[in-house]
Coordinates of C-alpha atoms in Angstrom, one line a residue:
M1434 CA -7.5 -11.4 1.5
S1435 CA -10.6 -12.5 3.4
E1436 CA -13.2 -10.1 4.8
R1437 CA -12.2 -11.1 8.3
Q1438 CA -8.6 -10.1 7.7
L1439 CA -9.8 -6.5 7.0
I1440 CA -10.7 -6.1 10.7
S1441 CA -7.7 -4.6 12.5
R1442 CA -8.8 -5.5 16.1
S1443 CA -10.9 -8.3 17.5
H1444 CA -13.5 -7.9 20.2
S1445 CA -11.1 -9.6 22.7
F1446 CA -8.5 -6.9 22.1
Y1447 CA -10.9 -4.3 23.5
R1448 CA -11.9 -6.5 26.4
E1449 CA -8.3 -7.2 27.4
H1450 CA -7.5 -3.5 27.3
R1451 CA -10.6 -2.5 29.3
I1452 CA -12.1 -0.5 26.5
D1453 CA -15.9 -0.2 26.5
L1454 CA -16.6 -0.7 22.8
R1455 CA -20.0 0.6 21.7
F1456 CA -21.5 0.0 18.3
A1457 CA -23.6 3.2 18.2
T1458 CA -23.6 6.6 16.7
V1459 CA -23.0 9.9 18.5
R1460 CA -25.8 12.3 17.5
S1461 CA -24.9 15.4 19.5
L1462 CA -22.4 16.9 21.9
D1463 CA -22.9 19.0 25.0
L1464 CA -19.4 20.4 25.6
E1465 CA -20.4 22.5 28.6
G1466 CA -21.9 19.5 30.3
Q1467 CA -19.2 17.2 28.8
L1468 CA -21.8 14.7 27.5
A1469 CA -22.0 12.8 24.2
F1470 CA -25.5 11.6 23.3
L1471 CA -25.9 8.4 21.4
D1472 CA -28.6 7.7 18.7
D1473 CA -30.8 6.0 21.3
G1474 CA -30.6 9.1 23.6
E1475 CA -28.1 7.6 26.1
P1476 CA -25.7 10.2 27.4
L1477 CA -22.0 9.3 27.9
A1478 CA -20.0 11.5 30.2
F1479 CA -16.4 12.4 29.3
D1480 CA -13.5 14.3 30.7
V1481 CA -11.8 14.6 27.3
L1482 CA -13.2 13.8 23.8
L1483 CA -11.5 12.8 20.6
L1484 CA -13.1 13.5 17.2
A1485 CA -12.1 10.9 14.7
T1486 CA -15.0 11.0 12.4
G1487 CA -12.9 10.7 9.3
A1488 CA -13.8 11.9 5.8
S1489 CA -16.3 10.7 3.2
A1490 CA -16.0 10.6 -0.6
I1491 CA -17.5 13.6 -2.4
R1492 CA -20.8 12.6 -3.9
P1493 CA -21.3 12.8 -7.7
P1494 CA -22.2 16.5 -8.5
F1495 CA -23.8 15.7 -11.8
L1496 CA -27.3 14.7 -12.9
G1497 CA -28.0 11.0 -12.5
G1498 CA -25.6 10.6 -9.5
D1499 CA -28.3 8.7 -7.6
L1500 CA -28.9 6.0 -10.2
E1501 CA -28.4 2.3 -9.5
G1502 CA -24.8 1.5 -10.6
V1503 CA -23.2 4.7 -9.4
V1504 CA -20.7 4.1 -6.7
T1505 CA -18.2 6.0 -4.5
F1506 CA -15.6 4.2 -2.3
D1507 CA -15.9 4.7 1.5
T1508 CA -16.9 1.4 3.1
L1509 CA -16.7 -2.3 2.8
D1510 CA -20.3 -2.3 1.5
D1511 CA -19.1 0.1 -1.2
A1512 CA -16.3 -2.3 -2.2
K1513 CA -18.9 -5.2 -2.4
R1514 CA -21.1 -3.1 -4.7
I1515 CA -18.2 -2.2 -6.9
I1516 CA -17.3 -5.9 -7.3
K1517 CA -20.9 -6.7 -8.0
Y1518 CA -21.3 -4.1 -10.7
S1519 CA -17.9 -5.0 -12.2
R1520 CA -19.0 -8.5 -12.7
K1521 CA -22.3 -7.6 -14.2
A1522 CA -21.4 -4.6 -16.3
K1523 CA -20.2 -4.8 -19.9
A1524 CA -18.6 -1.4 -19.5
A1525 CA -17.8 1.0 -16.7
V1526 CA -16.7 4.6 -16.4
V1527 CA -14.3 5.8 -13.7
V1528 CA -14.2 9.5 -12.8
G1529 CA -11.3 11.0 -10.8
G1530 CA -7.7 12.0 -11.0
G1531 CA -6.1 10.5 -7.9
I1532 CA -4.8 7.2 -6.7
T1533 CA -8.3 6.0 -5.6
A1534 CA -9.6 6.5 -9.2
M1535 CA -6.6 4.6 -10.6
E1536 CA -7.1 1.7 -8.2
L1537 CA -10.8 1.6 -9.0
A1538 CA -10.1 1.4 -12.7
E1539 CA -7.6 -1.4 -12.2
G1540 CA -9.9 -3.3 -9.9
I1541 CA -12.9 -3.0 -12.3
R1542 CA -10.8 -4.0 -15.3
H1543 CA -9.6 -7.1 -13.4
H1544 CA -13.1 -8.5 -13.7
G1545 CA -12.9 -8.3 -17.5
T1546 CA -15.1 -5.2 -17.7
R1547 CA -14.3 -2.6 -20.4
T1548 CA -13.1 0.3 -18.4
H1549 CA -13.1 4.0 -19.4
L1550 CA -11.0 6.4 -17.2
L1551 CA -11.9 10.1 -17.5
Q1552 CA -9.2 12.8 -16.9
R1553 CA -9.9 16.5 -16.8
G1554 CA -6.4 17.4 -17.9
D1555 CA -4.3 16.5 -20.9
R1556 CA -2.1 13.9 -19.2
I1557 CA -1.8 11.9 -16.0
W1558 CA -1.1 14.1 -12.9
P1559 CA 0.4 17.1 -14.7
R1560 CA 1.0 19.0 -11.4
L1561 CA 2.9 16.1 -10.0
F1562 CA 4.6 14.3 -12.9
N1563 CA 6.7 15.6 -15.7
E1564 CA 5.7 14.4 -19.2
W1565 CA 8.0 11.3 -19.2
E1566 CA 6.6 10.1 -15.9
S1567 CA 3.0 10.7 -17.1
T1568 CA 3.8 8.7 -20.2
I1569 CA 5.2 5.8 -18.1
V1570 CA 2.0 5.6 -16.1
E1571 CA -0.2 6.1 -19.1
N1572 CA 1.5 3.2 -20.9
Q1573 CA 0.9 0.9 -18.0
I1574 CA -2.8 1.9 -17.8
R1575 CA -3.3 1.3 -21.6
H1576 CA -1.3 -2.0 -21.4
H1577 CA -4.0 -3.2 -19.0
G1578 CA -6.7 -2.5 -21.5
I1579 CA -8.1 0.7 -20.0
D1580 CA -9.4 3.5 -22.3
I1581 CA -8.1 6.9 -21.1
H1582 CA -10.1 10.0 -22.2
Y1583 CA -8.3 13.3 -21.6
N1584 CA -9.9 16.7 -21.3
E1585 CA -13.2 15.1 -20.5
E1586 CA -15.8 15.5 -17.7
I1587 CA -19.2 14.1 -17.1
A1588 CA -22.2 16.4 -17.8
E1589 CA -24.8 13.8 -17.0
I1590 CA -25.2 10.1 -16.1
L1591 CA -27.8 8.6 -18.3
G1592 CA -30.3 6.1 -17.0
A1593 CA -32.9 3.6 -18.0
R1594 CA -35.4 2.1 -15.6
G1595 CA -33.5 3.6 -12.7
R1596 CA -30.1 2.1 -13.7
V1597 CA -27.0 3.5 -15.3
A1598 CA -27.1 3.3 -19.1
G1599 CA -24.3 5.6 -20.1
V1600 CA -22.7 9.0 -19.5
R1601 CA -22.9 12.2 -21.5
L1602 CA -19.7 14.1 -21.5
K1603 CA -19.3 17.9 -21.6
S1604 CA -17.9 17.5 -25.1
G1605 CA -21.2 16.0 -26.1
R1606 CA -19.9 12.5 -26.6
V1607 CA -21.9 9.6 -25.1
I1608 CA -20.2 6.5 -23.6
K1609 CA -22.5 3.5 -23.0
C1610 CA -21.9 1.8 -19.7
Q1611 CA -23.7 0.0 -16.8
A1612 CA -21.6 1.3 -13.9
V1613 CA -19.9 4.6 -12.9
A1614 CA -17.3 4.8 -10.2
V1615 CA -16.7 8.3 -8.8
A1616 CA -13.4 9.2 -6.9
I1617 CA -13.2 13.0 -7.0
G1618 CA -11.9 13.6 -3.5
V1619 CA -13.0 13.4 0.1
R1620 CA -14.5 15.9 2.6
P1621 CA -14.1 15.7 6.4
N1622 CA -17.2 14.6 8.3
L1623 CA -18.0 17.7 10.3
Q1624 CA -21.7 17.3 10.8
L1625 CA -21.3 16.5 14.5
V1626 CA -19.3 19.7 15.3
Q1627 CA -20.5 22.2 12.7
K1628 CA -22.5 24.3 15.3
L1629 CA -19.9 24.0 18.1
P1630 CA -17.9 27.1 19.1
I1631 CA -14.5 25.7 17.9
Q1632 CA -12.3 26.8 15.1
Q1633 CA -13.1 25.1 11.8
D1634 CA -11.9 25.5 8.3
K1635 CA -11.8 22.5 5.9
G1636 CA -11.6 20.4 9.1
V1637 CA -11.3 20.9 12.8
V1638 CA -8.2 23.1 13.4
V1639 CA -5.9 21.7 16.0
N1640 CA -2.7 22.7 17.7
Q1641 CA 0.6 20.8 18.0
F1642 CA -1.0 18.6 20.7
M1643 CA -4.0 17.7 18.4
Q1644 CA -6.1 19.9 20.7
A1645 CA -9.0 22.0 19.3
T1646 CA -9.8 25.5 20.5
I1647 CA -11.7 24.0 23.4
P1648 CA -9.0 22.3 25.7
T1649 CA -11.0 19.1 26.4
L1650 CA -11.7 18.5 22.7
F1651 CA -9.2 16.8 20.4
A1652 CA -9.2 15.7 16.8
A1653 CA -7.2 13.2 14.7
G1654 CA -7.2 11.6 11.3
D1655 CA -9.0 12.9 8.2
V1656 CA -11.2 15.3 10.1
A1657 CA -8.2 17.1 11.7
Q1658 CA -6.5 20.1 10.1
V1659 CA -3.0 20.0 11.5
Y1660 CA 0.0 22.4 11.3
D1661 CA 2.2 21.5 8.4
R1662 CA 5.8 22.7 8.8
W1663 CA 6.4 22.1 5.1
T1664 CA 3.9 24.9 4.1
S1665 CA 3.6 26.8 7.4
Q1666 CA -0.2 26.3 7.2
H1667 CA -2.8 24.1 8.8
N1668 CA -3.7 21.4 6.2
L1669 CA -5.7 18.3 6.0
D1670 CA -3.7 15.1 5.8
V1671 CA -5.8 12.2 4.7
L1672 CA -3.2 9.4 4.7
W1673 CA -3.4 6.3 6.9
P1674 CA 0.1 6.6 8.5
S1675 CA -0.6 10.2 9.5
A1676 CA -4.0 9.2 11.1
I1677 CA -2.2 6.6 13.2
N1678 CA 0.5 9.1 14.4
E1679 CA -2.1 11.8 15.0
G1680 CA -4.3 9.4 17.0
R1681 CA -1.3 8.4 19.1
A1682 CA -0.3 12.0 19.8
A1683 CA -3.9 12.9 20.7
G1684 CA -4.1 9.9 23.1
Y1685 CA -1.0 11.0 25.0
S1686 CA -2.2 14.6 25.2
M1687 CA -5.7 13.5 26.3
V1688 CA -4.3 11.5 29.2
D1689 CA -2.4 14.6 30.4
V1690 CA -5.4 16.8 30.2
A1691 CA -7.7 14.3 31.9
H1692 CA -5.2 14.2 34.9
G1693 CA -5.2 18.0 35.1
C1694 CA -1.8 18.5 33.4
E1695 CA -0.7 20.5 30.4
P1696 CA -0.3 18.3 27.3
R1697 CA 3.3 17.4 26.6
Y1698 CA 3.4 15.2 23.5
R1699 CA 3.8 17.3 20.4
Y1700 CA 2.7 16.0 17.0
Q1701 CA 5.1 16.9 14.1
K1702 CA 3.7 16.2 10.7
A1703 CA 6.1 14.0 8.7
S1704 CA 7.1 14.8 5.2
P1705 CA 4.3 14.0 2.7
F1706 CA 4.7 10.3 1.7
N1707 CA 2.7 8.0 -0.5
C1708 CA 3.4 4.7 -2.2
A1709 CA 1.2 2.6 -4.4
L1710 CA 1.3 -0.3 -6.8
L1711 CA -0.7 0.9 -9.9
F1712 CA -1.2 -1.5 -12.8
G1713 CA 1.9 -3.4 -11.8
L1714 CA 4.0 -0.3 -11.5
H1715 CA 5.5 0.7 -8.1
L1716 CA 5.2 4.4 -7.3
T1717 CA 6.6 6.4 -4.4
V1718 CA 6.1 10.2 -4.0
V1719 CA 7.8 11.8 -1.0
G1720 CA 8.1 15.4 0.0
R1721 CA 7.5 18.4 -2.3
V1722 CA 7.6 17.8 -6.0
N1723 CA 6.6 19.6 -9.2
G1724 CA 5.3 18.6 -12.5
S1725 CA 8.0 20.0 -14.7
P1726 CA 11.7 20.5 -13.7
G1727 CA 13.1 24.0 -14.0
E1728 CA 13.0 27.5 -12.4
D1729 CA 9.8 28.5 -14.2
V1730 CA 7.7 26.0 -12.3
E1731 CA 5.2 27.9 -10.1
Q1732 CA 3.8 25.4 -7.7
L1733 CA 4.7 22.3 -5.6
S1734 CA 2.3 19.5 -5.0
Y1735 CA 2.0 16.2 -3.1
L1736 CA -0.1 13.2 -3.6
S1737 CA -2.9 12.1 -1.3
R1738 CA -6.2 10.2 -1.2
G1739 CA -8.7 11.2 -3.9
S1740 CA -6.6 13.8 -5.5
S1741 CA -3.3 14.2 -7.3
H1742 CA -2.7 17.5 -5.5
V1743 CA -3.8 18.5 -2.0
W1744 CA -2.0 21.8 -1.5
T1745 CA 0.1 24.1 -3.6
A1746 CA 2.8 26.5 -2.5
P1747 CA 5.1 29.0 -4.3
F1748 CA 8.0 27.4 -6.1
S1749 CA 11.1 29.3 -4.9
P1750 CA 13.9 30.0 -7.4
S1751 CA 16.1 28.1 -4.9
Y1752 CA 14.5 24.8 -6.0
R1753 CA 16.3 22.7 -8.6
S1754 CA 15.2 19.4 -10.1
A1755 CA 17.3 16.5 -11.5
W1756 CA 16.1 13.2 -12.9
D1757 CA 17.2 9.9 -14.4
K1758 CA 15.1 7.6 -16.6
D1759 CA 15.5 4.0 -17.8
G1760 CA 12.8 2.3 -19.7
T1761 CA 9.8 2.0 -17.3
S1762 CA 11.7 3.3 -14.3
S1763 CA 12.2 7.0 -13.4
L1764 CA 13.8 8.8 -10.5
R1765 CA 13.5 12.5 -9.9
I1766 CA 14.5 14.7 -7.0
V1767 CA 13.9 18.3 -6.0
M1768 CA 16.6 20.1 -4.0
S1769 CA 16.8 23.4 -2.1
D1770 CA 19.7 24.9 -0.2
G1771 CA 21.7 21.7 -0.4
R1772 CA 18.9 19.5 0.8
I1773 CA 16.6 17.1 -1.0
V1774 CA 13.0 18.2 -0.4
G1775 CA 11.1 15.9 -2.7
A1776 CA 11.3 12.8 -4.9
V1777 CA 9.3 10.8 -7.3
L1778 CA 10.2 7.1 -8.0
L1779 CA 8.5 5.0 -10.7
G1780 CA 9.5 1.4 -11.1
N1781 CA 12.7 0.7 -9.2
Q1782 CA 12.2 1.4 -5.5
E1783 CA 15.7 0.8 -4.2
L1784 CA 16.2 4.4 -3.2
A1785 CA 12.8 5.1 -1.7
D1786 CA 13.8 4.6 1.9
P1787 CA 17.1 6.6 1.7
L1788 CA 15.3 9.5 0.0
R1789 CA 12.6 9.5 2.6
R1790 CA 15.2 9.6 5.4
F1791 CA 17.1 12.4 3.7
I1792 CA 14.0 14.5 3.3
E1793 CA 12.5 13.7 6.7
Q1794 CA 15.7 14.6 8.5
E1795 CA 16.6 17.5 6.3
V1796 CA 20.1 16.1 5.7
D1797 CA 22.6 18.6 4.3
L1798 CA 23.9 17.1 1.0
S1799 CA 25.7 20.2 -0.2
N1800 CA 28.9 18.2 -0.8
Y1801 CA 27.0 16.0 -3.3
Q1802 CA 24.9 18.6 -4.9
T1803 CA 26.9 19.1 -8.1
S1804 CA 26.8 15.3 -8.9
L1805 CA 23.1 15.1 -7.9
M1806 CA 22.1 18.0 -10.1
A1807 CA 24.0 16.4 -13.1
G1808 CA 21.1 13.9 -13.3
G1809 CA 21.3 10.9 -15.5
T1810 CA 23.0 7.8 -14.2
K1811 CA 25.0 9.9 -11.8
L1812 CA 21.9 10.6 -9.8
P1813 CA 21.1 7.1 -8.3
Q1814 CA 24.9 6.5 -7.9
T1815 CA 25.4 9.7 -6.0
I1816 CA 22.3 9.1 -3.8
L1817 CA 23.7 5.6 -2.9
R1818 CA 27.1 7.0 -2.1
A1819 CA 25.6 9.8 0.0
W1820 CA 23.4 7.2 1.8
R1821 CA 26.4 5.0 2.6
D1822 CA 28.5 7.9 3.8
W1823 CA 25.7 9.3 6.0
H1824 CA 24.8 5.9 7.4
Q1825 CA 28.4 5.4 8.5
H1826 CA 28.4 8.6 10.5
W1827 CA 24.8 8.5 11.7

């Protein structure tokens, strides 16, 4: 993919839609006067304002984080630096437990660089995967020539002449390397609104219309903390599809408020959904899932940017898990009260869309529950049968 293909909208798009596109930074807001001040001091008047400031990668919290050769992944320039370091370095260390860290490790290894992946836990995504699923992913990672180090964290990045020379781990071990990629999560960019009289928590708290506690102020994307019907809490949702849907909902509501009307378009958070291609292995996680099937599991998790778990919630005794495995493929579902509430698919993705639809629309599958909970080869067969039956009557 060329750099030009990364740009989602051309300048002509904005002209044709009568959008005044400015390449500038808003430095401050005057909500009472309804003014946004640009970095050159120019004021822009507004009737309604959308905060879409996104989130930024958490900076390295250890000594040596400012050395040449240490990178996080936020911007196109970051991507270029990662490629440059990957080509020059003999060895690189990747820190992080989420999808971003995995993709960084894969990308760096693609350039022939020896790659070390540090994991704080004793297996891959233990709060999301069961042991078999973790093993499938681990085998794929090792097959691509990446060294995985479990139960390890960086104590210090070592330098020589201002450049990365290695890392010292908390265990005392030293790994020589010339690049360190850090992907330990993201944090909403709240600098612009921190002192404003609006409700803030991890992000800007918004209602079902994407409206902050000041009626003319809206937020969407990584900076917005939206109501999550799956947890009955306001949560961050740092996924691209969610940002698109939140922005659309905010836009509709902003038009209503700008015309003196009450907002009418309610945003409803979809079921947590993420898919990825990691080391040649297709992965889909949808809804609420847990690391180990059984009633003794205490928490549910879902996968998002920068972390293998974003929120956790009590695991009710009404939840049951069933799964089927075949070589490098695995399928697991979580059910509650006759409905599938979560699923993990590794490898074969044939059932990804049916499962997402079942979860999103809370389809009652009580008539199929016995066969579903039997697991094994009956699981995919029963899901397909339920999908065909439901599709015929939908």
